[in-house]
């Protein structure tokens, strides 16, 4: 399976910013695109994950959720 590229174009498609689990700490760290990067450095509550609605999840056939807790697929 192709890996999600860590590019500005990918970041633009990432919808983490609209997720109920995405918090102020993540925003302050300008985090996102967790499926292509490392997991979050922030503590956060799991209030749901909207990765399933992300265009990159469809394009790269991602089958997990909470990449902010998992980091990139290896
Ligand atoms: S699948 Fe999730 S972590 Fe990856 S770019 Fe989309 S919203 Fe962000
Ligand atoms: S990886 Fe999922 S749970 Fe985490 S911020 Fe992105 S959409 Fe929300």
CSV table of C-alpha atoms in Angstrom, one decimal, residues 14-55:
chain,number,residue,atom,x,y,z
A,14,UNK,CA,-6.2,16.7,6.1
A,15,UNK,CA,-9.4,17.3,7.9
A,16,UNK,CA,-8.0,16.8,11.5
A,17,UNK,CA,-8.6,20.5,12.2
A,18,UNK,CA,-12.3,19.9,12.1
A,19,UNK,CA,-12.3,16.8,14.3
A,20,UNK,CA,-13.8,16.8,17.8
A,21,UNK,CA,-10.7,15.2,19.2
A,22,UNK,CA,-8.4,17.9,17.8
A,23,UNK,CA,-7.6,20.2,20.6
A,24,UNK,CA,-5.9,23.5,21.4
A,25,UNK,CA,-2.5,21.8,22.0
A,26,UNK,CA,-2.6,20.2,18.6
A,27,UNK,CA,-3.5,23.5,17.0
A,28,UNK,CA,-0.8,25.4,18.9
A,29,UNK,CA,1.8,22.8,17.6
A,30,UNK,CA,0.3,23.1,14.1
A,31,UNK,CA,-0.1,19.3,14.1
A,32,UNK,CA,-2.0,17.3,11.5
A,33,UNK,CA,-1.5,14.7,8.8
A,34,UNK,CA,-0.7,12.2,11.4
A,35,UNK,CA,-1.2,9.3,9.0
A,36,UNK,CA,2.0,10.5,7.2
A,37,UNK,CA,3.8,11.8,10.3
A,38,UNK,CA,4.4,11.0,13.9
A,39,UNK,CA,1.6,10.7,16.4
A,40,UNK,CA,0.5,13.7,18.4
A,41,UNK,CA,2.8,15.1,21.1
A,42,UNK,CA,-0.4,16.3,22.9
A,43,UNK,CA,-2.6,14.7,25.5
A,44,UNK,CA,-6.1,14.5,24.1
A,45,UNK,CA,-9.5,12.9,24.7
A,46,UNK,CA,-10.9,10.5,22.1
A,47,UNK,CA,-14.0,12.4,21.1
A,48,UNK,CA,-14.3,10.6,17.8
A,49,UNK,CA,-12.2,10.5,14.7
A,50,UNK,CA,-13.2,11.8,11.3
A,51,UNK,CA,-10.4,10.2,9.3
A,52,UNK,CA,-12.9,8.1,7.5
A,53,UNK,CA,-14.3,11.2,5.8
A,54,UNK,CA,-10.8,12.4,4.7
A,55,UNK,CA,-10.0,12.3,1.0
